[in-house]
Short mmCIF file of C-alpha atoms and ligand atoms in Angstrom, two decimals:
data_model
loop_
_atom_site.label_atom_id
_atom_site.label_comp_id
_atom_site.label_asym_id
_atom_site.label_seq_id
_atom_site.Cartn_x
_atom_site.Cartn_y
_atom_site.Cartn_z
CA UNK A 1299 -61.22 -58.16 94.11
CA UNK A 1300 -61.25 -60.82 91.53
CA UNK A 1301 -64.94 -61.02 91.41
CA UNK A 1302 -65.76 -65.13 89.62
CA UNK A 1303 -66.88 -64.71 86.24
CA UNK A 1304 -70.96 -64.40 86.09
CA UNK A 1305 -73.01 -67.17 84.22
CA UNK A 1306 -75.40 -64.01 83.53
CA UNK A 1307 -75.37 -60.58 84.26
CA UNK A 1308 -79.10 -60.97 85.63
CA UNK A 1309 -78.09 -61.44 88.85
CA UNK A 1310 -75.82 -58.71 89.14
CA UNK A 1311 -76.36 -55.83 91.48
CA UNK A 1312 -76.52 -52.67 89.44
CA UNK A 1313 -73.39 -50.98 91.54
CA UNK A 1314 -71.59 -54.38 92.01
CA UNK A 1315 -69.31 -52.03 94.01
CA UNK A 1316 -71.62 -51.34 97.04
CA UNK A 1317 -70.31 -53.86 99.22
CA UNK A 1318 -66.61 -52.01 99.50
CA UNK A 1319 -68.42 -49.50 101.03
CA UNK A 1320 -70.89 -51.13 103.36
CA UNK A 1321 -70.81 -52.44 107.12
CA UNK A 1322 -73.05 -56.01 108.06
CA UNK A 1323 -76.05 -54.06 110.09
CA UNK A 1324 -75.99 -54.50 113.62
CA UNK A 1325 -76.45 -57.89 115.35
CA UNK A 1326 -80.03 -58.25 117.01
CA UNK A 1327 -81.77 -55.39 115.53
CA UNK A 1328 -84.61 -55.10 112.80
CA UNK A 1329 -83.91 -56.98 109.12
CA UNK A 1330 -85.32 -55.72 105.96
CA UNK A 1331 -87.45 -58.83 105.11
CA UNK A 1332 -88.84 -58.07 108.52
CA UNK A 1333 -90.79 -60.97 110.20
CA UNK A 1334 -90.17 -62.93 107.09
CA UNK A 1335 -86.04 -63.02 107.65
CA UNK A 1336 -84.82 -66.51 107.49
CA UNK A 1337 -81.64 -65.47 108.69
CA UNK A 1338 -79.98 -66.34 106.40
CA UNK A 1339 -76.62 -64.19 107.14
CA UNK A 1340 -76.81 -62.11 104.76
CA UNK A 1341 -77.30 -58.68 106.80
CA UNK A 1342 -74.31 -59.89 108.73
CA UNK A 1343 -72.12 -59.09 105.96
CA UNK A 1344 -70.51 -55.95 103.58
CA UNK A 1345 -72.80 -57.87 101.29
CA UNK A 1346 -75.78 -56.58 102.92
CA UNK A 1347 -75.37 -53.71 100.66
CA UNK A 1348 -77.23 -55.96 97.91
CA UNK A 1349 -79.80 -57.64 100.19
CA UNK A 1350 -82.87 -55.91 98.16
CA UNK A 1351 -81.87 -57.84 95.35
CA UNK A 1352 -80.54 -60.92 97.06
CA UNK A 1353 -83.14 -61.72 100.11
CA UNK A 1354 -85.15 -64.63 99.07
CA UNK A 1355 -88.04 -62.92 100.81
CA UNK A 1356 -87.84 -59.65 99.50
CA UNK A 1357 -87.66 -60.13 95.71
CA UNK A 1358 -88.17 -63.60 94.64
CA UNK A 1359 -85.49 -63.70 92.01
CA UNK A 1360 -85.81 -67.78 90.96
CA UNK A 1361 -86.08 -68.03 87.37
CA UNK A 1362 -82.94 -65.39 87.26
CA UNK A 1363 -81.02 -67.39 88.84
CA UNK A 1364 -81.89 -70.91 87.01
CA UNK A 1365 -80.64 -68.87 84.32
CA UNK A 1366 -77.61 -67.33 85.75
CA UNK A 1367 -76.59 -70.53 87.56
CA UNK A 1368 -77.65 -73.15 84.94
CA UNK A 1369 -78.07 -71.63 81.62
CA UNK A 1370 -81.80 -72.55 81.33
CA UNK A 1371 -84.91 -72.34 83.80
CA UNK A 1372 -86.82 -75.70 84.81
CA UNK A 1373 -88.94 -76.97 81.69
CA UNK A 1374 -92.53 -76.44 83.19
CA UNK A 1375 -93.92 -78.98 81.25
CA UNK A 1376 -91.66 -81.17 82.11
CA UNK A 1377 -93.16 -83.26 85.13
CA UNK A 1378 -89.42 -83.75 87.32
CA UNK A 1379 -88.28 -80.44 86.44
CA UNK A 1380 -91.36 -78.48 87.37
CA UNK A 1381 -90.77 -79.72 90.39
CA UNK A 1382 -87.49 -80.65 91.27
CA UNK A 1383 -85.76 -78.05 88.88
CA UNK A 1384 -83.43 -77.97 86.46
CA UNK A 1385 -82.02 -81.60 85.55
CA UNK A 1386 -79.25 -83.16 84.08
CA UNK A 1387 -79.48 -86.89 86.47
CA UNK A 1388 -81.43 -87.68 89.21
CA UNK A 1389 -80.45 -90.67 91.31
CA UNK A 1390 -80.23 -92.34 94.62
CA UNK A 1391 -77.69 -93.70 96.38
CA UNK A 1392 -75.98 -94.34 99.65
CA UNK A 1393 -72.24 -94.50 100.98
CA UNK A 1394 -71.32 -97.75 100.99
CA UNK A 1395 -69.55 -96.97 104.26
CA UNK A 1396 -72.14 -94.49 105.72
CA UNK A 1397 -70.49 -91.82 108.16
CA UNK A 1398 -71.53 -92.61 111.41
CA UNK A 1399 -73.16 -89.68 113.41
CA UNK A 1400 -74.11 -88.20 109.50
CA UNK A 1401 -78.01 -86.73 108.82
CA UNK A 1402 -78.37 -89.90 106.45
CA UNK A 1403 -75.58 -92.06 104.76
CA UNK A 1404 -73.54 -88.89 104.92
CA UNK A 1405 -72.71 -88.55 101.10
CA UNK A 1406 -73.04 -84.19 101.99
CA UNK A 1407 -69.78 -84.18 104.14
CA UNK A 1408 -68.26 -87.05 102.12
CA UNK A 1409 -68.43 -84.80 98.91
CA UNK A 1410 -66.67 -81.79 101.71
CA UNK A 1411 -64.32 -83.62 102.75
CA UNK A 1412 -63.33 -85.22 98.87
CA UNK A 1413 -63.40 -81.51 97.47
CA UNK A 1414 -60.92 -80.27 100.11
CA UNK A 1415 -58.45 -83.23 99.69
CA UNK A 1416 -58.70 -83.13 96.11
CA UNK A 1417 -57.66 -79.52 96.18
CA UNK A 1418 -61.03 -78.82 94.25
CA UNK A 1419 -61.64 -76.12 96.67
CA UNK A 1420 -59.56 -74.19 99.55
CA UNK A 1421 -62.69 -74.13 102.48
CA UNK A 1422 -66.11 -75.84 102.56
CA UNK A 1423 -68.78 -73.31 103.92
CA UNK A 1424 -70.62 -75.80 106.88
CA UNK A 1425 -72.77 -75.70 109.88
CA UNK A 1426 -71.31 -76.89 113.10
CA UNK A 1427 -72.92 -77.31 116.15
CA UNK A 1428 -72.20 -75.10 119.37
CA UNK A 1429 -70.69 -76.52 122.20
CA UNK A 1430 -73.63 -75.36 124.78
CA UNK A 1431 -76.61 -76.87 122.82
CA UNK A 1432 -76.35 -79.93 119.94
CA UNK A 1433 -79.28 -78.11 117.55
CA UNK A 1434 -77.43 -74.61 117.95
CA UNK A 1435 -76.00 -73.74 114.62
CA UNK A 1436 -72.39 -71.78 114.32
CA UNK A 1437 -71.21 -71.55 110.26
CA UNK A 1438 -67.98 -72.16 109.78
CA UNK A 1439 -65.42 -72.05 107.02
CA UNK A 1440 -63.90 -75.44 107.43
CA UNK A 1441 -60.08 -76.04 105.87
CA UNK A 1442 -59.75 -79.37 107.12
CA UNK A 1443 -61.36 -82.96 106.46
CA UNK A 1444 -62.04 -83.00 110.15
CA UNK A 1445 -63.78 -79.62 110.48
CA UNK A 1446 -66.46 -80.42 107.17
CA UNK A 1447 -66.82 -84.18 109.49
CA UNK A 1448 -67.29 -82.49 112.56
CA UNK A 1449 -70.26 -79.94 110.98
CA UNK A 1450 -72.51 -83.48 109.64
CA UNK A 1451 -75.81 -83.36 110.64
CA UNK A 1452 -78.60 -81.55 110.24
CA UNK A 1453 -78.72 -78.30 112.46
CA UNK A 1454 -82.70 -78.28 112.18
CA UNK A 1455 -82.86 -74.48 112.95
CA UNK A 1456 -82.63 -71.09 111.12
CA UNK A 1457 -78.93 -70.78 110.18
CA UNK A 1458 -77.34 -67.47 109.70
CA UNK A 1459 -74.67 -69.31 107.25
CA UNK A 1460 -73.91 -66.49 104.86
CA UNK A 1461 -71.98 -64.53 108.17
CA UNK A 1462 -68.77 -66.01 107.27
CA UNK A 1463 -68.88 -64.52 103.89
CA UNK A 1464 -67.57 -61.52 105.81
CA UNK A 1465 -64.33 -63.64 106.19
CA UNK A 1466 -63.28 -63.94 103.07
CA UNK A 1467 -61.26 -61.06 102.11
CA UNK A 1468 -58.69 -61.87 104.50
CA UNK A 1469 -58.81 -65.56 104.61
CA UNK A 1470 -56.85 -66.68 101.14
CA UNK A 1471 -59.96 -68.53 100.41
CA UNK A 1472 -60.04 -68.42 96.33
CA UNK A 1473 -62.15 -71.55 95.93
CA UNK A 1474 -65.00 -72.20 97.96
CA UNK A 1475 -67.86 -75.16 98.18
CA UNK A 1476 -71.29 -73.68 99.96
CA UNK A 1477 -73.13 -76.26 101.54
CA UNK A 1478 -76.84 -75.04 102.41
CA UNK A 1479 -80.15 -75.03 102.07
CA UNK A 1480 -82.64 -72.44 99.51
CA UNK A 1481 -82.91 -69.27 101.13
CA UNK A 1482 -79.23 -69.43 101.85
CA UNK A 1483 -78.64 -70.27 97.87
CA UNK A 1484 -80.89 -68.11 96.80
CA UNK A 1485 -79.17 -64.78 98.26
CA UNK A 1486 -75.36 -66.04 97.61
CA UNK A 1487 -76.16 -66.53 93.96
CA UNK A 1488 -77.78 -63.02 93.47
CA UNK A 1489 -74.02 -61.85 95.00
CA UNK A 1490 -71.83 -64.44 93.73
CA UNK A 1491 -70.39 -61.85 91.16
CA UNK A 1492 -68.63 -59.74 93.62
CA UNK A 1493 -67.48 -62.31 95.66
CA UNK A 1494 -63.52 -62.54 95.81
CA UNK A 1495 -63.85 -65.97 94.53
CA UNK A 1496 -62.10 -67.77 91.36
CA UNK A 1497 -64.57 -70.59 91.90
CA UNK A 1498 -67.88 -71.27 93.64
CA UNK A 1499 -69.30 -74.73 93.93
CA UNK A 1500 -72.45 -74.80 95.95
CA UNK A 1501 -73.63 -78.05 97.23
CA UNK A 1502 -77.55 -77.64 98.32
CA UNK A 1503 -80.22 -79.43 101.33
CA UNK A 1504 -83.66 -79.30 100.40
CA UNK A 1505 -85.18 -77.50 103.26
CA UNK A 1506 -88.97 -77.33 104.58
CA UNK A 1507 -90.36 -76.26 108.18
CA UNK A 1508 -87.12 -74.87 109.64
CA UNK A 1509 -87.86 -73.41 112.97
CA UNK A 1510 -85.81 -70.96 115.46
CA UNK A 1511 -84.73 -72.37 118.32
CA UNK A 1512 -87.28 -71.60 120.53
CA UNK A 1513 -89.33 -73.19 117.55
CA UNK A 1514 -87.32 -76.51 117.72
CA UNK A 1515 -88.69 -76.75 121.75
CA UNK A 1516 -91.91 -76.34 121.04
CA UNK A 1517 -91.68 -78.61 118.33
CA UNK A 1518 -89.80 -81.37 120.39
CA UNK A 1519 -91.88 -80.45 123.65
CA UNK A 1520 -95.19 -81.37 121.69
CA UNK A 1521 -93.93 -84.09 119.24
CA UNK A 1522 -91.56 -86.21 121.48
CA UNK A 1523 -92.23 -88.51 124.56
CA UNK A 1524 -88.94 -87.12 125.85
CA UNK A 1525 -87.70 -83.76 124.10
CA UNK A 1526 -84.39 -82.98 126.11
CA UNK A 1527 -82.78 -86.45 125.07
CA UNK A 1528 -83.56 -85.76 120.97
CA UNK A 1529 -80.16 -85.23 119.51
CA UNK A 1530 -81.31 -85.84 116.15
CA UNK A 1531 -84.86 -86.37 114.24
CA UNK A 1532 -86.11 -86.44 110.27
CA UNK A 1533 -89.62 -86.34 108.69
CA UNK A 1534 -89.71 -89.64 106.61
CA UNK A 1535 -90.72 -91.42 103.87
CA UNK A 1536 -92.15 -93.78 105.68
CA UNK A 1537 -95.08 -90.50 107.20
CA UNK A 1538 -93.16 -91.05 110.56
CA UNK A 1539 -91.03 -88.64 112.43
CA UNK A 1540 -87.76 -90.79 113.40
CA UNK A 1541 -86.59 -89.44 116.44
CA UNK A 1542 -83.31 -90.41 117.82
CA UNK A 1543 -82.30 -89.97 121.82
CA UNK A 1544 -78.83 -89.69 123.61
CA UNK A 1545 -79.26 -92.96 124.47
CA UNK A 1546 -79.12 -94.23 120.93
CA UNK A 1547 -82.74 -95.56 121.38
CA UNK A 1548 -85.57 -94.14 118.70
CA UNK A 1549 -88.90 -93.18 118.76
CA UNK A 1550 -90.86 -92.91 115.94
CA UNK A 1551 -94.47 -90.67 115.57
CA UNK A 1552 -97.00 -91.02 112.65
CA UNK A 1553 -97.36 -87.47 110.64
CA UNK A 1554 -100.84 -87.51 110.91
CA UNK A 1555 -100.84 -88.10 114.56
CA UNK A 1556 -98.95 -84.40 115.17
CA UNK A 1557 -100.69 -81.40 117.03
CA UNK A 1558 -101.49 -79.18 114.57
CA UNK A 1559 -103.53 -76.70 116.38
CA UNK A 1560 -99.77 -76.20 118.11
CA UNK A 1561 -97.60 -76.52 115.75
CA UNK A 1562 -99.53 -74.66 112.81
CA UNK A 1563 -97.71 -71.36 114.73
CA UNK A 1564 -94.25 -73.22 114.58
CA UNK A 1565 -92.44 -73.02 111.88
CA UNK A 1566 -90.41 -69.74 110.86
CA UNK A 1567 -92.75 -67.04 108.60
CA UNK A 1568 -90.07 -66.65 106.06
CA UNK A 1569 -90.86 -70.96 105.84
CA UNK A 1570 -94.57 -70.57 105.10
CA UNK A 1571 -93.68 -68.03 102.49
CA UNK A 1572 -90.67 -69.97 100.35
CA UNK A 1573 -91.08 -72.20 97.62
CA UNK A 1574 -87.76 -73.34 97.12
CA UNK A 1575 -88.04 -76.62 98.76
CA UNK A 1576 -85.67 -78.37 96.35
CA UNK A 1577 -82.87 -75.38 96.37
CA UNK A 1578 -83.34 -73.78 92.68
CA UNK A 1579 -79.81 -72.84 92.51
CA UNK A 1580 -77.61 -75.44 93.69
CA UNK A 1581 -75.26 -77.03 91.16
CA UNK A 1582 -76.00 -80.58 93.16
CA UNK A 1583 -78.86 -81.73 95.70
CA UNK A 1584 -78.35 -84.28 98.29
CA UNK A 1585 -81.87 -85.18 99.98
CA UNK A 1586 -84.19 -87.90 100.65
CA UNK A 1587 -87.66 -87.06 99.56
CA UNK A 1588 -87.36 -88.73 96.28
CA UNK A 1589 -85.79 -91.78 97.35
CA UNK A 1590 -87.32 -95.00 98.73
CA UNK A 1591 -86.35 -95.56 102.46
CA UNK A 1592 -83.20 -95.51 103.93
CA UNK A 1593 -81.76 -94.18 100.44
CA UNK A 1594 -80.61 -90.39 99.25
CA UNK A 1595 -81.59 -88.30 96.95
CA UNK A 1596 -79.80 -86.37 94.72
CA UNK A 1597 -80.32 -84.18 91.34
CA UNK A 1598 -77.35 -82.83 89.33
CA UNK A 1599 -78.08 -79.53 87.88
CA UNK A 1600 -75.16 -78.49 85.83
CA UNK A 1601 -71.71 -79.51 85.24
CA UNK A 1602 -70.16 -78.15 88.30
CA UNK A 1603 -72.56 -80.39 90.20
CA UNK A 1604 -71.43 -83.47 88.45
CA UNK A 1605 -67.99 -82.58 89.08
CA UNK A 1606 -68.81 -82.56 93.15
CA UNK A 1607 -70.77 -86.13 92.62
CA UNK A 1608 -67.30 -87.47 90.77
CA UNK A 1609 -65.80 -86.67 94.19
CA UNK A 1610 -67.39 -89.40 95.71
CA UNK A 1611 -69.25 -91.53 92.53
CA UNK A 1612 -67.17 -94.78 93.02
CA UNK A 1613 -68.00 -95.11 96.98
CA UNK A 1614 -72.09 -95.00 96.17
CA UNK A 1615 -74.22 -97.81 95.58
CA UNK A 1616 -76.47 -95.82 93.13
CA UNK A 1617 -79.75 -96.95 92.29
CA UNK A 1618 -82.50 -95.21 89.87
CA UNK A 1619 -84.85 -92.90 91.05
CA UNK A 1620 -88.56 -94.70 91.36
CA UNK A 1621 -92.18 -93.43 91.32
CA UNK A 1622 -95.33 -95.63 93.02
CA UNK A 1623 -98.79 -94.29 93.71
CA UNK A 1624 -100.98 -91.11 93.14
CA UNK A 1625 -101.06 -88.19 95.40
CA UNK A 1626 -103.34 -86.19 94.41
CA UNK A 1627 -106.46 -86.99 96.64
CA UNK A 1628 -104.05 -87.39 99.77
CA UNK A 1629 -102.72 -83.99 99.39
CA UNK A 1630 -106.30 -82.72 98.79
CA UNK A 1631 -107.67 -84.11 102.23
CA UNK A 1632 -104.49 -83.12 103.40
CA UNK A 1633 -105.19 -79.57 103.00
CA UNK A 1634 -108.85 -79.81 104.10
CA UNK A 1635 -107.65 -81.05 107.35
CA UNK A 1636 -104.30 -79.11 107.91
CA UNK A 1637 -106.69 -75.79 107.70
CA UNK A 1638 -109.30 -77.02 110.30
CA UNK A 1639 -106.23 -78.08 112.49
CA UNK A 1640 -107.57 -81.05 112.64
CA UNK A 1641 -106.03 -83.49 115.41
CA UNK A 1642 -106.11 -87.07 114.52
CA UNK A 1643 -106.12 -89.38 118.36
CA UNK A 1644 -102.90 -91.28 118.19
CA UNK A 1645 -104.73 -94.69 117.70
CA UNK A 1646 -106.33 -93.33 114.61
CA UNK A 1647 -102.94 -92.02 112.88
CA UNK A 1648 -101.79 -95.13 113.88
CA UNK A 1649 -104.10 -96.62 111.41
CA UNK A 1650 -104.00 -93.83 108.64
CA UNK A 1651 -100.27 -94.32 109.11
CA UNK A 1652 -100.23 -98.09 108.56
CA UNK A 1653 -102.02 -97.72 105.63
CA UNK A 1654 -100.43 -94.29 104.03
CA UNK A 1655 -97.13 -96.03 104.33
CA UNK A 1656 -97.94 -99.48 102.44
CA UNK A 1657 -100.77 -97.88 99.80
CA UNK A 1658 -99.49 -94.24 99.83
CA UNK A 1659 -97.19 -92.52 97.62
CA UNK A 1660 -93.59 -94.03 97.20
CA UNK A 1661 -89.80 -92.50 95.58
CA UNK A 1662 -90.30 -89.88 93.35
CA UNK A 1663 -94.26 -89.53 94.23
CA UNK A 1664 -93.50 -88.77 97.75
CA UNK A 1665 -91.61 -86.38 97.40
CA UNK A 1666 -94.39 -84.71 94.93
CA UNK A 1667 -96.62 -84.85 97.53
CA UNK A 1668 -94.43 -83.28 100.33
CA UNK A 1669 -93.87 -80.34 97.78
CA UNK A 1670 -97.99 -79.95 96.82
CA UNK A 1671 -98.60 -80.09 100.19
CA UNK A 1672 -95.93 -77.35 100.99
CA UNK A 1673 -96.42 -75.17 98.43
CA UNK A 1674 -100.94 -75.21 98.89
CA UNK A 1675 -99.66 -74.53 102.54
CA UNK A 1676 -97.78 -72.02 102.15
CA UNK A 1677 -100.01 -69.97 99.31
CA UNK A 1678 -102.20 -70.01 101.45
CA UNK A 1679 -100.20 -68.74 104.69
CA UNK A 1680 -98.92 -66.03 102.02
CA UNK A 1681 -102.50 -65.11 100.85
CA UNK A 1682 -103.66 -64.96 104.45
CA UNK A 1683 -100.97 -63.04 106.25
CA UNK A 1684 -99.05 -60.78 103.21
CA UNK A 1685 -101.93 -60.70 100.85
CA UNK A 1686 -99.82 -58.34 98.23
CA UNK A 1687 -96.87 -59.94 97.89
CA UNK A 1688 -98.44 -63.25 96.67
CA UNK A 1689 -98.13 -62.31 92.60
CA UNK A 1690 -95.02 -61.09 92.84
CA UNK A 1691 -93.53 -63.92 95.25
CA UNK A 1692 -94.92 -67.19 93.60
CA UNK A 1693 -92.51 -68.59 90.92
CA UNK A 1694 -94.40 -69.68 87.79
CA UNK A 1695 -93.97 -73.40 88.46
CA UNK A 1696 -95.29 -73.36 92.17
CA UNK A 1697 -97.91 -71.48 90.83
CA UNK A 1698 -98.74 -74.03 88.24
CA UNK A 1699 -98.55 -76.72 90.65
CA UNK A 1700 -100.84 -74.83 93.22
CA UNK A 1701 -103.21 -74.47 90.50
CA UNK A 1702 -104.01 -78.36 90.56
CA UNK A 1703 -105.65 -78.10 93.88
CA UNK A 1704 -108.58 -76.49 95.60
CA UNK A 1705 -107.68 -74.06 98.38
CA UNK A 1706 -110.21 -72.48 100.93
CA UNK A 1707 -111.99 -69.39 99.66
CA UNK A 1708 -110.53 -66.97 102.71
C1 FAD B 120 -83.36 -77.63 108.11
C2 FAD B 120 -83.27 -78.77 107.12
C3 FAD B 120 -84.46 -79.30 106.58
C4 FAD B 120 -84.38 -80.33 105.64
N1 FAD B 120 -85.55 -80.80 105.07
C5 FAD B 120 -85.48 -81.76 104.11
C6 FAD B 120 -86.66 -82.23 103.48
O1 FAD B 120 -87.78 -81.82 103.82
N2 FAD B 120 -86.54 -83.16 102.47
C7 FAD B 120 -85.33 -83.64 102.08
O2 FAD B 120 -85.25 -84.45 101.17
N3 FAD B 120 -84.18 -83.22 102.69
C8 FAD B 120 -84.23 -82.30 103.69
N4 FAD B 120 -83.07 -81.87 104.29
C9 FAD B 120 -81.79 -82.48 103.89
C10 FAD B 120 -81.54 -83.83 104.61
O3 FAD B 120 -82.13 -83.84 105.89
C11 FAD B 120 -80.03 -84.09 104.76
O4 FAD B 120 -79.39 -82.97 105.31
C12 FAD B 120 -79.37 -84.39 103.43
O5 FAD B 120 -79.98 -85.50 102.81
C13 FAD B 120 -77.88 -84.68 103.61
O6 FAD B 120 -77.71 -85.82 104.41
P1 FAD B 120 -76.22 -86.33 104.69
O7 FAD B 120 -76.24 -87.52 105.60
O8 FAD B 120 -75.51 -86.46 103.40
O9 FAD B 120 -75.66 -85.04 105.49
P2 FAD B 120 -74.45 -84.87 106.49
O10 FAD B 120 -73.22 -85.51 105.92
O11 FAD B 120 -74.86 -85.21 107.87
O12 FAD B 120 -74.21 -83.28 106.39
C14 FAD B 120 -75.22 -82.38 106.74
C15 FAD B 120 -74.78 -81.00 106.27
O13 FAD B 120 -75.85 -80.10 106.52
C16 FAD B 120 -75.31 -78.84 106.87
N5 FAD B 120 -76.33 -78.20 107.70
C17 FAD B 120 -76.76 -78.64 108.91
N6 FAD B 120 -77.74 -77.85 109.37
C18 FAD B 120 -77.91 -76.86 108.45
C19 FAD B 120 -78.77 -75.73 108.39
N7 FAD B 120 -79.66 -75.47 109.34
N8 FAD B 120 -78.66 -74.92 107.30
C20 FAD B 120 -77.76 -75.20 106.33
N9 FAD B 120 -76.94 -76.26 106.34
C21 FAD B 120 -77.00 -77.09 107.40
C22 FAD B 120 -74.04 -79.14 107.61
O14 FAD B 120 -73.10 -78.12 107.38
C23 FAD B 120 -73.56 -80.46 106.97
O15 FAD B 120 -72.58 -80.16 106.01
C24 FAD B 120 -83.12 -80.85 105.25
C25 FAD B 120 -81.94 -80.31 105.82
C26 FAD B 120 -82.01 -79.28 106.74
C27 FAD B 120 -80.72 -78.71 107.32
#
């Protein structure tokens, strides 16, 4: 095993051995972050043998890993970096030829398919979709420029991506670029060390309100006018849900006009209980919540992340990132209502809508508020439903941030 050389030892597993001797636990049965499992793929692997040290919902292991992966943890009193993490540039751009059929502009599988043509890396670590069911994810290790194209788009479920870690050994792999979202990151950093890997590059989503699959049809079955034809859908920055149907028609739905009283049960448990919406640990961040419409998002961490954006650089048009608006009082009402379930009649988030989207928060702001709004959320979920794990599972800088705002006593 040539295990990649650690950043830090702080992330390695006291016997970084374990895994030669370990089997992936059976498909189907119990994990050890219980209901909270995001499953992440993890368990599915030799690597399992670390997973009380590596699962993102068993030992919250953040500012470890800003350290181990960047050299530094976020700068809490730094505004950007308290929230969006550890920063070298943050930007937003677009492919100036977008890839059609791509999540956004597409500049996630762009970067994939550069790195594997360039010879940067040997596989790109993706999410396909399965032949039986569009929003059915199947992680693959892709070789070709045509396997990272045909894994774009979101897969807007749980996605055990970590299983094909278990493939490396035999596959020749030596360089590898891991595209996914926190929870993912989070446990393939704490292992990275053992690894047979020269070089890891790991290319991160933000990620908020995943679902299983079962999830996703409850979702779509309550949100959409016509949930079997959605074949793809994003929360924007506009406070609309953009859905898109098989007909290539779309159908959009105000934020505030959503059931709640449903879909408060929705979203996966290990979801209400993460706060690493903006993926701590990648070396580069493609998104959209701090970009104005119809633009991505993206914060370079290190210098391995700035070598993946130089894969793809000169076919952006790059623009600054921009802030408009205060959040505060929104996200304060916000969590007033979201804990009453309170259900707006369409005609009325209609209006809110109209008027959150011209007078409401804008670029970087926006995204601020989708994180306060997570984050008092999901404190509270946590305080509610695992009441002793909250100290030990909030980072210091989402505590800080939930600290600005006024939860309900119980
Ligand atoms: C579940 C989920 C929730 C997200 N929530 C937010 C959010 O709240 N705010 C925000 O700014 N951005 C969010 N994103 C990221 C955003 O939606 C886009 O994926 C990102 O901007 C890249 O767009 P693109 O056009 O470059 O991607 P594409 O070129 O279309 O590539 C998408 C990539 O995503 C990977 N992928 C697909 N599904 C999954 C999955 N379930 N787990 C891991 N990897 C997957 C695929 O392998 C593919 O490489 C989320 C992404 C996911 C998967």
């Amino acid at each position: 095993m040539t295990a990649a050389e650690p950043s830090s030892p702080s992330l390695l597993p006291a016997d970084a051995r374990a895994h030669l001797r370990a089997r992936p636990l059976p498909p189907g049965g119990v994990r050890p972050a219980k209901d909270l499992c995001s499953d992440c793929g993890l368990c599915d692997t030799r690597w399992v043998a670390y997973v009380r040290q590596a699962c993102a919902f068993l030992d919250q292991h953040m500012d470890a890993m800003e350290r181990a992966s960047h050299g530094r943890t976020r700068d809490l009193d730094d505004e950007n970096e308290l929230y969006f993490g550890v920063q070298r540039r943050m930007l937003t751009a677009r492919l100036r030829a977008p890839i059609d059929g791509a999540q956004w502009t597409g500049i996630v599988s762009r970067i994939g398919v550069r790195a594997l043509e360039t010879g940067l890396v040997d596989a790109v670590l993706c999410v396909r979709a399965s032949p039986e069911d569009r929003f059915t994810p199947v992680p693959i290790l892709a070789r070709t420029p045509e396997e990272v194209l045909a894994a774009r788009v979101n897969k807007p479920t749980l996605s055990p991506n970590l299983k094909v870690l278990e493939e490396l050994p035999d596959s020749g792999i030596r360089r590898l670029l891991a595209i996914g979202v926190g929870c993912q990151v989070q446990a393939l950093r704490a292992v990275e060390a053992t690894l047979p890997l020269e070089a890891l590059y790991v290319l991160g989503l933000p990620c908020v309100d995943n679902v299983s699959r079962e999830g996703l049809r409850t979702f779509l079955n309550s949100a959409s006018r016509s949930p079997q034809t959605v074949v793809h859908y994003e929360f924007m920055q506009d406070f609309r849900i953009h859905f898109r149907h098989a007909d290539g028609t779309e159908e959009t739905v105000p934020f505030f006009g959503l059931d709640t009283p449903t879909l408060k049960d929705v979203f996966a448990p290990s979801c209400l209980s993460c706060f690493d919406y903006t993926n701590a640990g990648a070396d580069l961040v493609v998104g959209y919540m701090g970009a104005t419409f119809g633009r991505q998002w993206l914060v370079v961490r290190n210098p391995r992340g700035q070598r993946l954006l130089d894969l793809v650089e000169s076919e952006l048009d790059i623009a600054p990132v921009t802030s408009r608006g205060d959040r505060r009082q929104a996200v304060q009402q916000g969590i007033d209502a979201y804990d009453k379930a309170v259900r707006l009649p369409m005609w009325l988030a209609e209006v809110v809508g109209w008027f959150v989207e011209r007078f409401g928060p804008r670029g970087l702001e926006y995204g601020k508020f989708s994180i306060d709004s997570h984050f008092t959320r999901n404190a509270l979920w946590l305080r509610r439903n695992h009441g002793a794990m909250v100290e030990r599972h909030l980072p210091a800088f989402a505590q800080r941030i939930i600290a600005r705002y006024r939860l309900p006593s119980s």
